[in-house]
Amino acid sequence: MTMYRSLLLNADGGIIDVSQQAEQDNAAVLCIGLGGTGINALRNLKAKIYNRVRPDDSVSGAKQYPHIKFLAVDTDRVLFNSVNYKSSAIEHLDPDQEFFDLSYGGPISEYFRYHASDFENDPSLKEWFRHTDIKALSAQAGAGGVRQLGRFLLIKKSAEFKGRLLRLAAEARIGLSDNAPTYVHIFSGVSGGTGGGIFLDVSYIVRDAFPEARTCGYFFLPDVNIVKGLPPTAEAFVRVNGYAAMQELDYCMNFERNGDSWHQQYRFGEIASRQKPIDLCYLITARDSAGNVLDDAYEYATNVVTDCEKAYAGDHSVGVHLYEGKEYVDDSGAKVKGRDWRLLPSPIPLIAQRECDVLERVPDS
């Protein structure tokens, strides 16, 4: 089945002539997937890169992309391993090198009970963490849809997480010129306990680790998960989580206007920043511009953000550099500015892009 899947074009398999593969840019690229939806997008991206971007080593037969690094971050290692086992070879994420485990091995409710007094004096938790509101019994199989729990688990391992990012970036820069840029792409759902609970913290930890890097966030709106079919209670908390996460994202993306800033203590120290969490934000929905739900909407949504492989790991003349306002000639021959939404070659306008008002819907082309 794995061999068969590796040949399916709709699973990013098949055989693509090397002449059709894009050249890599002189850049270090980190791609981070948060939670189930974000990791699904990350797998999809890895498959596209392995098929559509020319490797550094094409002679030995084993494709090598030493300047492109992938990292999946989740609170459910069991589910990660299960999906990994069913994935094709080019979608596979190395559980030792490309996975950061946030799960807690014991009963989380007991941990809360025995450490309740510590939380009140912990500068990284005391201002926001309300463990008595969390009903989860375990944190081994996900964050149970509780954003507070997902965030708690990240902050608990924040020093290790930042260290992993720094190591990946250092490895990605081996062999590059000193002035080679670093690009970081973050994929996450906003309505679950893991992705929705940690995507802003991860964005600011990335900023703290790589002050000069260009960062892009690709965030999946609640309807992307709802279209898969959820029980009424699950759909309700998905909507609530998504609304809360979007309020937070919108507020942080507008620090320049509202005059506020980000302050959070982590295990490695404090991050205080007036910057927005990411340089460029994309919101992905399950609907087209007319508001109609797409066929296979979840699969389409997790595919659409990875359809432009040049924006991630190939020639960045089409991608991040264009955010600086350079001109680009699109497929129709029209000249567009670098901040124009058409630079993201989405088949239909599913993705909202702005640097401040992240909730704006993209117009039809």
GROMACS .gro file of C-alpha atoms in nm:
model
  365
    1MET     CA    1   0.000   0.000   0.000
    2THR     CA    2   0.285   0.239   0.083
    3MET     CA    3   0.453   0.165  -0.251
    4TYR     CA    4   0.122   0.217  -0.434
    5ARG     CA    5   0.059   0.544  -0.250
    6SER     CA    6   0.407   0.668  -0.341
    7LEU     CA    7   0.304   0.651  -0.708
    8LEU     CA    8  -0.028   0.831  -0.674
    9LEU     CA    9  -0.019   1.180  -0.825
   10ASN     CA   10  -0.302   1.296  -0.598
   11ALA     CA   11  -0.086   1.194  -0.301
   12ASP     CA   12   0.207   1.391  -0.436
   13GLY     CA   13   0.371   1.080  -0.574
   14GLY     CA   14   0.456   0.984  -0.930
   15ILE     CA   15   0.768   1.056  -1.128
   16ILE     CA   16   0.866   1.415  -1.207
   17ASP     CA   17   1.149   1.485  -1.449
   18VAL     CA   18   1.444   1.664  -1.289
   19SER     CA   19   1.420   1.936  -1.555
   20GLN     CA   20   1.080   2.033  -1.411
   21GLN     CA   21   1.209   2.067  -1.055
   22ALA     CA   22   1.270   2.411  -0.905
   23GLU     CA   23   1.615   2.521  -0.796
   24GLN     CA   24   1.675   2.581  -0.426
   25ASP     CA   25   1.757   2.930  -0.308
   26ASN     CA   26   2.067   3.021  -0.107
   27ALA     CA   27   1.867   3.020   0.217
   28ALA     CA   28   1.801   2.822   0.532
   29VAL     CA   29   1.434   2.719   0.552
   30LEU     CA   30   1.253   2.594   0.864
   31CYS     CA   31   0.902   2.453   0.825
   32ILE     CA   32   0.710   2.396   1.149
   33GLY     CA   33   0.376   2.216   1.182
   34LEU     CA   34   0.172   2.258   1.501
   35GLY     CA   35  -0.098   2.012   1.608
   36GLY     CA   36  -0.278   1.763   1.387
   37THR     CA   37  -0.384   1.998   1.107
   38GLY     CA   38  -0.052   2.181   1.095
   39ILE     CA   39   0.140   1.852   1.080
   40ASN     CA   40  -0.082   1.724   0.799
   41ALA     CA   41   0.009   2.036   0.601
   42LEU     CA   42   0.375   1.983   0.690
   43ARG     CA   43   0.370   1.628   0.555
   44ASN     CA   44   0.206   1.751   0.239
   45LEU     CA   45   0.470   2.020   0.200
   46LYS     CA   46   0.754   1.774   0.251
   47ALA     CA   47   0.614   1.551  -0.022
   48LYS     CA   48   0.589   1.842  -0.264
   49ILE     CA   49   0.943   1.957  -0.190
   50TYR     CA   50   1.083   1.609  -0.244
   51ASN     CA   51   0.898   1.587  -0.576
   52ARG     CA   52   0.928   1.941  -0.708
   53VAL     CA   53   1.246   2.095  -0.569
   54ARG     CA   54   1.587   1.988  -0.696
   55PRO     CA   55   1.787   1.817  -0.418
   56ASP     CA   56   2.146   1.897  -0.326
   57ASP     CA   57   2.247   1.538  -0.390
   58SER     CA   58   2.081   1.384  -0.694
   59VAL     CA   59   2.361   1.139  -0.772
   60SER     CA   60   2.348   0.890  -0.485
   61GLY     CA   61   1.977   0.822  -0.536
   62ALA     CA   62   1.884   0.943  -0.186
   63LYS     CA   63   1.746   1.296  -0.209
   64GLN     CA   64   1.913   1.535   0.031
   65TYR     CA   65   1.780   1.877   0.136
   66PRO     CA   66   2.020   1.982   0.414
   67HIS     CA   67   1.911   2.348   0.399
   68ILE     CA   68   1.541   2.267   0.447
   69LYS     CA   69   1.431   2.145   0.790
   70PHE     CA   70   1.094   2.014   0.907
   71LEU     CA   71   0.964   2.003   1.263
   72ALA     CA   72   0.629   1.865   1.378
   73VAL     CA   73   0.515   1.977   1.724
   74ASP     CA   74   0.231   1.796   1.899
   75THR     CA   75   0.092   1.668   2.227
   76ASP     CA   76  -0.011   1.332   2.079
   77ARG     CA   77   0.286   1.113   1.991
   78VAL     CA   78   0.066   0.804   1.945
   79LEU     CA   79  -0.142   0.970   1.673
   80PHE     CA   80   0.173   1.115   1.514
   81ASN     CA   81   0.328   0.769   1.490
   82SER     CA   82   0.005   0.616   1.363
   83VAL     CA   83  -0.033   0.866   1.079
   84ASN     CA   84   0.339   0.846   1.008
   85TYR     CA   85   0.314   0.468   0.968
   86LYS     CA   86   0.043   0.508   0.702
   87SER     CA   87   0.225   0.789   0.518
   88SER     CA   88   0.417   0.744   0.196
   89ALA     CA   89   0.796   0.760   0.207
   90ILE     CA   90   0.810   1.120   0.090
   91GLU     CA   91   0.550   1.231   0.347
   92HIS     CA   92   0.722   1.053   0.634
   93LEU     CA   93   0.854   1.267   0.921
   94ASP     CA   94   1.144   1.127   1.120
   95PRO     CA   95   1.009   1.075   1.476
   96ASP     CA   96   1.355   1.133   1.624
   97GLN     CA   97   1.473   1.428   1.414
   98GLU     CA   98   1.152   1.593   1.292
   99PHE     CA   99   0.915   1.561   1.587
  100PHE     CA  100   0.902   1.760   1.912
  101ASP     CA  101   0.688   1.587   2.173
  102LEU     CA  102   0.490   1.812   2.409
  103SER     CA  103   0.291   1.536   2.575
  104TYR     CA  104   0.306   1.468   2.949
  105GLY     CA  105   0.364   1.104   3.038
  106GLY     CA  106   0.154   1.077   3.355
  107PRO     CA  107  -0.196   1.179   3.465
  108ILE     CA  108  -0.205   1.556   3.412
  109SER     CA  109  -0.481   1.601   3.670
  110GLU     CA  110  -0.252   1.460   3.941
  111TYR     CA  111   0.032   1.682   3.827
  112PHE     CA  112  -0.195   1.984   3.863
  113ARG     CA  113  -0.307   1.876   4.208
  114TYR     CA  114   0.044   1.829   4.344
  115HIS     CA  115   0.188   2.146   4.187
  116ALA     CA  116  -0.101   2.388   4.234
  117SER     CA  117   0.093   2.610   4.475
  118ASP     CA  118   0.390   2.622   4.235
  119PHE     CA  119   0.173   2.764   3.958
  120GLU     CA  120   0.078   3.066   4.167
  121ASN     CA  121   0.445   3.164   4.204
  122ASP     CA  122   0.564   3.068   3.856
  123PRO     CA  123   0.615   3.389   3.651
  124SER     CA  124   0.552   3.199   3.327
  125LEU     CA  125   0.209   3.079   3.444
  126LYS     CA  126   0.063   3.291   3.722
  127GLU     CA  127  -0.087   3.564   3.501
  128TRP     CA  128  -0.290   3.338   3.272
  129PHE     CA  129  -0.293   2.971   3.377
  130ARG     CA  130  -0.611   2.849   3.550
  131HIS     CA  131  -0.555   2.477   3.599
  132THR     CA  132  -0.880   2.434   3.792
  133ASP     CA  133  -1.069   2.507   3.470
  134ILE     CA  134  -0.900   2.215   3.290
  135LYS     CA  135  -1.091   1.888   3.311
  136ALA     CA  136  -0.847   1.674   3.112
  137LEU     CA  137  -0.725   1.360   3.290
  138SER     CA  138  -0.431   1.296   3.061
  139ALA     CA  139  -0.205   1.488   2.823
  140GLN     CA  140  -0.059   1.186   2.645
  141ALA     CA  141  -0.309   1.182   2.359
  142GLY     CA  142  -0.346   1.548   2.276
  143ALA     CA  143  -0.452   1.856   2.465
  144GLY     CA  144  -0.817   1.756   2.468
  145GLY     CA  145  -0.918   2.068   2.279
  146VAL     CA  146  -0.806   2.283   2.575
  147ARG     CA  147  -0.591   2.573   2.458
  148GLN     CA  148  -0.466   2.646   2.810
  149LEU     CA  149  -0.333   2.291   2.834
  150GLY     CA  150  -0.156   2.308   2.499
  151ARG     CA  151   0.009   2.635   2.596
  152PHE     CA  152   0.106   2.503   2.939
  153LEU     CA  153   0.279   2.202   2.783
  154LEU     CA  154   0.474   2.421   2.539
  155ILE     CA  155   0.590   2.664   2.807
  156LYS     CA  156   0.694   2.371   3.027
  157LYS     CA  157   0.932   2.260   2.747
  158SER     CA  158   1.000   2.603   2.597
  159ALA     CA  159   1.375   2.597   2.663
  160GLU     CA  160   1.413   2.259   2.490
  161PHE     CA  161   1.193   2.376   2.204
  162LYS     CA  162   1.397   2.690   2.141
  163GLY     CA  163   1.714   2.484   2.160
  164ARG     CA  164   1.579   2.247   1.895
  165LEU     CA  165   1.498   2.539   1.666
  166LEU     CA  166   1.847   2.683   1.704
  167ARG     CA  167   2.007   2.347   1.626
  168LEU     CA  168   1.792   2.295   1.317
  169ALA     CA  169   1.875   2.641   1.187
  170ALA     CA  170   2.247   2.589   1.250
  171GLU     CA  171   2.233   2.262   1.057
  172ALA     CA  172   2.037   2.425   0.775
  173ARG     CA  173   2.297   2.699   0.738
  174ILE     CA  174   2.593   2.464   0.695
  175GLY     CA  175   2.746   2.533   0.355
  176LEU     CA  176   2.550   2.856   0.295
  177SER     CA  177   2.705   3.199   0.259
  178ASP     CA  178   2.719   3.421   0.568
  179ASN     CA  179   2.458   3.657   0.426
  180ALA     CA  180   2.214   3.381   0.334
  181PRO     CA  181   1.867   3.457   0.477
  182THR     CA  182   1.658   3.237   0.705
  183TYR     CA  183   1.291   3.175   0.634
  184VAL     CA  184   1.050   3.021   0.885
  185HIS     CA  185   0.706   2.890   0.785
  186ILE     CA  186   0.457   2.798   1.058
  187PHE     CA  187   0.149   2.583   0.983
  188SER     CA  188  -0.124   2.547   1.243
  189GLY     CA  189  -0.492   2.501   1.305
  190VAL     CA  190  -0.641   2.759   1.541
  191SER     CA  191  -0.929   2.560   1.687
  192GLY     CA  192  -0.763   2.271   1.867
  193GLY     CA  193  -0.592   2.259   2.202
  194THR     CA  194  -0.240   2.223   2.066
  195GLY     CA  195  -0.222   2.439   1.752
  196GLY     CA  196  -0.474   2.692   1.879
  197GLY     CA  197  -0.299   2.708   2.216
  198ILE     CA  198   0.061   2.749   2.102
  199PHE     CA  199   0.075   2.916   1.760
  200LEU     CA  200   0.132   3.266   1.899
  201ASP     CA  201   0.392   3.154   2.151
  202VAL     CA  202   0.574   2.956   1.883
  203SER     CA  203   0.570   3.262   1.657
  204TYR     CA  204   0.731   3.479   1.924
  205ILE     CA  205   0.983   3.211   2.023
  206VAL     CA  206   1.082   3.191   1.655
  207ARG     CA  207   1.121   3.569   1.646
  208ASP     CA  208   1.334   3.558   1.960
  209ALA     CA  209   1.553   3.279   1.822
  210PHE     CA  210   1.593   3.433   1.475
  211PRO     CA  211   1.553   3.813   1.490
  212GLU     CA  212   1.653   3.859   1.124
  213ALA     CA  213   1.443   3.575   0.981
  214ARG     CA  214   1.141   3.623   0.755
  215THR     CA  215   0.841   3.449   0.911
  216CYS     CA  216   0.513   3.341   0.754
  217GLY     CA  217   0.213   3.187   0.929
  218TYR     CA  218  -0.048   2.966   0.762
  219PHE     CA  219  -0.342   2.926   0.996
  220PHE     CA  220  -0.644   2.704   0.930
  221LEU     CA  221  -0.981   2.847   1.034
  222PRO     CA  222  -1.236   2.640   1.230
  223ASP     CA  223  -1.447   2.546   0.927
  224VAL     CA  224  -1.152   2.347   0.787
  225ASN     CA  225  -1.195   2.102   1.074
  226ILE     CA  226  -1.572   2.129   1.102
  227VAL     CA  227  -1.628   2.014   0.742
  228LYS     CA  228  -1.478   1.677   0.832
  229GLY     CA  229  -1.782   1.614   1.049
  230LEU     CA  230  -1.770   1.660   1.425
  231PRO     CA  231  -2.007   1.577   1.712
  232PRO     CA  232  -2.206   1.883   1.824
  233THR     CA  233  -2.005   1.926   2.145
  234ALA     CA  234  -1.674   1.905   1.958
  235GLU     CA  235  -1.793   2.149   1.691
  236ALA     CA  236  -1.896   2.394   1.963
  237PHE     CA  237  -1.551   2.408   2.126
  238VAL     CA  238  -1.382   2.420   1.783
  239ARG     CA  239  -1.582   2.734   1.707
  240VAL     CA  240  -1.510   2.888   2.048
  241ASN     CA  241  -1.139   2.807   2.027
  242GLY     CA  242  -1.116   2.946   1.676
  243TYR     CA  243  -1.292   3.268   1.768
  244ALA     CA  244  -1.066   3.323   2.070
  245ALA     CA  245  -0.751   3.246   1.871
  246MET     CA  246  -0.848   3.486   1.592
  247GLN     CA  247  -0.920   3.761   1.842
  248GLU     CA  248  -0.574   3.713   1.990
  249LEU     CA  249  -0.405   3.698   1.650
  250ASP     CA  250  -0.584   4.009   1.528
  251TYR     CA  251  -0.486   4.197   1.844
  252CYS     CA  252  -0.121   4.095   1.825
  253MET     CA  253  -0.095   4.172   1.455
  254ASN     CA  254  -0.210   4.524   1.538
  255PHE     CA  255   0.031   4.616   1.820
  256GLU     CA  256   0.147   4.913   1.615
  257ARG     CA  257  -0.208   5.050   1.620
  258ASN     CA  258  -0.325   4.952   1.967
  259GLY     CA  259   0.003   5.038   2.141
  260ASP     CA  260   0.028   4.711   2.330
  261SER     CA  261   0.306   4.450   2.328
  262TRP     CA  262   0.382   4.083   2.393
  263HIS     CA  263   0.513   3.991   2.739
  264GLN     CA  264   0.564   3.629   2.839
  265GLN     CA  265   0.811   3.453   3.064
  266TYR     CA  266   0.947   3.124   2.930
  267ARG     CA  267   1.185   2.867   3.074
  268PHE     CA  268   1.471   3.036   2.888
  269GLY     CA  269   1.377   3.392   2.987
  270GLU     CA  270   1.127   3.664   2.902
  271ILE     CA  271   1.013   3.773   2.559
  272ALA     CA  272   0.895   4.133   2.545
  273SER     CA  273   0.817   4.254   2.197
  274ARG     CA  274   0.612   4.519   2.020
  275GLN     CA  275   0.649   4.335   1.691
  276LYS     CA  276   0.361   4.147   1.538
  277PRO     CA  277   0.402   3.770   1.576
  278ILE     CA  278   0.479   3.700   1.211
  279ASP     CA  279   0.572   3.905   0.907
  280LEU     CA  280   0.295   3.773   0.685
  281CYS     CA  281  -0.022   3.591   0.785
  282TYR     CA  282  -0.240   3.366   0.572
  283LEU     CA  283  -0.580   3.240   0.689
  284ILE     CA  284  -0.714   2.929   0.519
  285THR     CA  285  -1.085   2.854   0.502
  286ALA     CA  286  -1.287   2.558   0.369
  287ARG     CA  287  -1.505   2.786   0.155
  288ASP     CA  288  -1.465   2.955  -0.179
  289SER     CA  289  -1.509   3.328  -0.236
  290ALA     CA  290  -1.886   3.282  -0.272
  291GLY     CA  291  -1.907   3.117   0.069
  292ASN     CA  292  -1.967   2.765  -0.064
  293VAL     CA  293  -1.802   2.470   0.110
  294LEU     CA  294  -1.554   2.302  -0.122
  295ASP     CA  295  -1.553   1.936  -0.209
  296ASP     CA  296  -1.289   1.754  -0.003
  297ALA     CA  297  -1.241   2.085   0.176
  298TYR     CA  298  -1.001   1.961   0.445
  299GLU     CA  299  -0.769   1.797   0.194
  300TYR     CA  300  -0.791   2.097  -0.035
  301ALA     CA  301  -0.713   2.340   0.245
  302THR     CA  302  -0.408   2.146   0.364
  303ASN     CA  303  -0.291   2.122   0.002
  304VAL     CA  304  -0.344   2.479  -0.110
  305VAL     CA  305  -0.084   2.630   0.122
  306THR     CA  306   0.181   2.395  -0.013
  307ASP     CA  307   0.106   2.429  -0.384
  308CYS     CA  308   0.363   2.704  -0.427
  309GLU     CA  309   0.680   2.512  -0.352
  310LYS     CA  310   0.896   2.805  -0.467
  311ALA     CA  311   0.758   3.014  -0.182
  312TYR     CA  312   0.899   2.765   0.069
  313ALA     CA  313   1.221   2.618  -0.056
  314GLY     CA  314   1.284   2.708  -0.415
  315ASP     CA  315   1.370   3.034  -0.583
  316HIS     CA  316   1.255   3.301  -0.336
  317SER     CA  317   1.228   3.561  -0.612
  318VAL     CA  318   0.872   3.429  -0.617
  319GLY     CA  319   0.779   3.439  -0.252
  320VAL     CA  320   0.920   3.611   0.050
  321HIS     CA  321   1.137   3.863  -0.135
  322LEU     CA  322   0.829   3.988  -0.312
  323TYR     CA  323   0.674   4.098   0.016
  324GLU     CA  324   0.913   4.392  -0.005
  325GLY     CA  325   0.719   4.538  -0.296
  326LYS     CA  326   0.913   4.414  -0.597
  327GLU     CA  327   0.733   4.363  -0.925
  328TYR     CA  328   0.650   4.019  -1.056
  329VAL     CA  329   0.499   3.905  -1.384
  330ASP     CA  330   0.233   3.646  -1.311
  331ASP     CA  331   0.119   3.358  -1.534
  332SER     CA  332  -0.120   3.583  -1.725
  333GLY     CA  333   0.160   3.828  -1.811
  334ALA     CA  334   0.026   4.097  -1.578
  335LYS     CA  335   0.266   4.293  -1.360
  336VAL     CA  336   0.178   4.279  -0.993
  337LYS     CA  337   0.342   4.430  -0.689
  338GLY     CA  338   0.501   4.214  -0.423
  339ARG     CA  339   0.225   4.283  -0.170
  340ASP     CA  340  -0.050   4.177  -0.411
  341TRP     CA  341  -0.244   3.869  -0.298
  342ARG     CA  342  -0.209   3.713  -0.644
  343LEU     CA  343   0.151   3.626  -0.565
  344LEU     CA  344   0.022   3.321  -0.382
  345PRO     CA  345  -0.079   3.094  -0.672
  346SER     CA  346  -0.392   2.951  -0.516
  347PRO     CA  347  -0.639   2.803  -0.769
  348ILE     CA  348  -0.921   2.991  -0.597
  349PRO     CA  349  -0.894   3.274  -0.343
  350LEU     CA  350  -0.906   3.069  -0.023
  351ILE     CA  351  -0.631   3.253   0.153
  352ALA     CA  352  -0.663   3.587   0.326
  353GLN     CA  353  -0.341   3.783   0.330
  354ARG     CA  354  -0.266   4.112   0.496
  355GLU     CA  355   0.003   4.232   0.726
  356CYS     CA  356  -0.235   4.382   0.986
  357ASP     CA  357  -0.603   4.315   0.916
  358VAL     CA  358  -0.569   3.938   0.904
  359LEU     CA  359  -0.943   3.877   0.872
  360GLU     CA  360  -0.984   4.041   0.533
  361ARG     CA  361  -1.119   3.807   0.263
  362VAL     CA  362  -0.926   3.795  -0.061
  363PRO     CA  363  -1.114   3.922  -0.369
  364ASP     CA  364  -1.173   3.716  -0.680
  365SER     CA  365  -0.904   3.735  -0.946
   0.00000   0.00000   0.00000
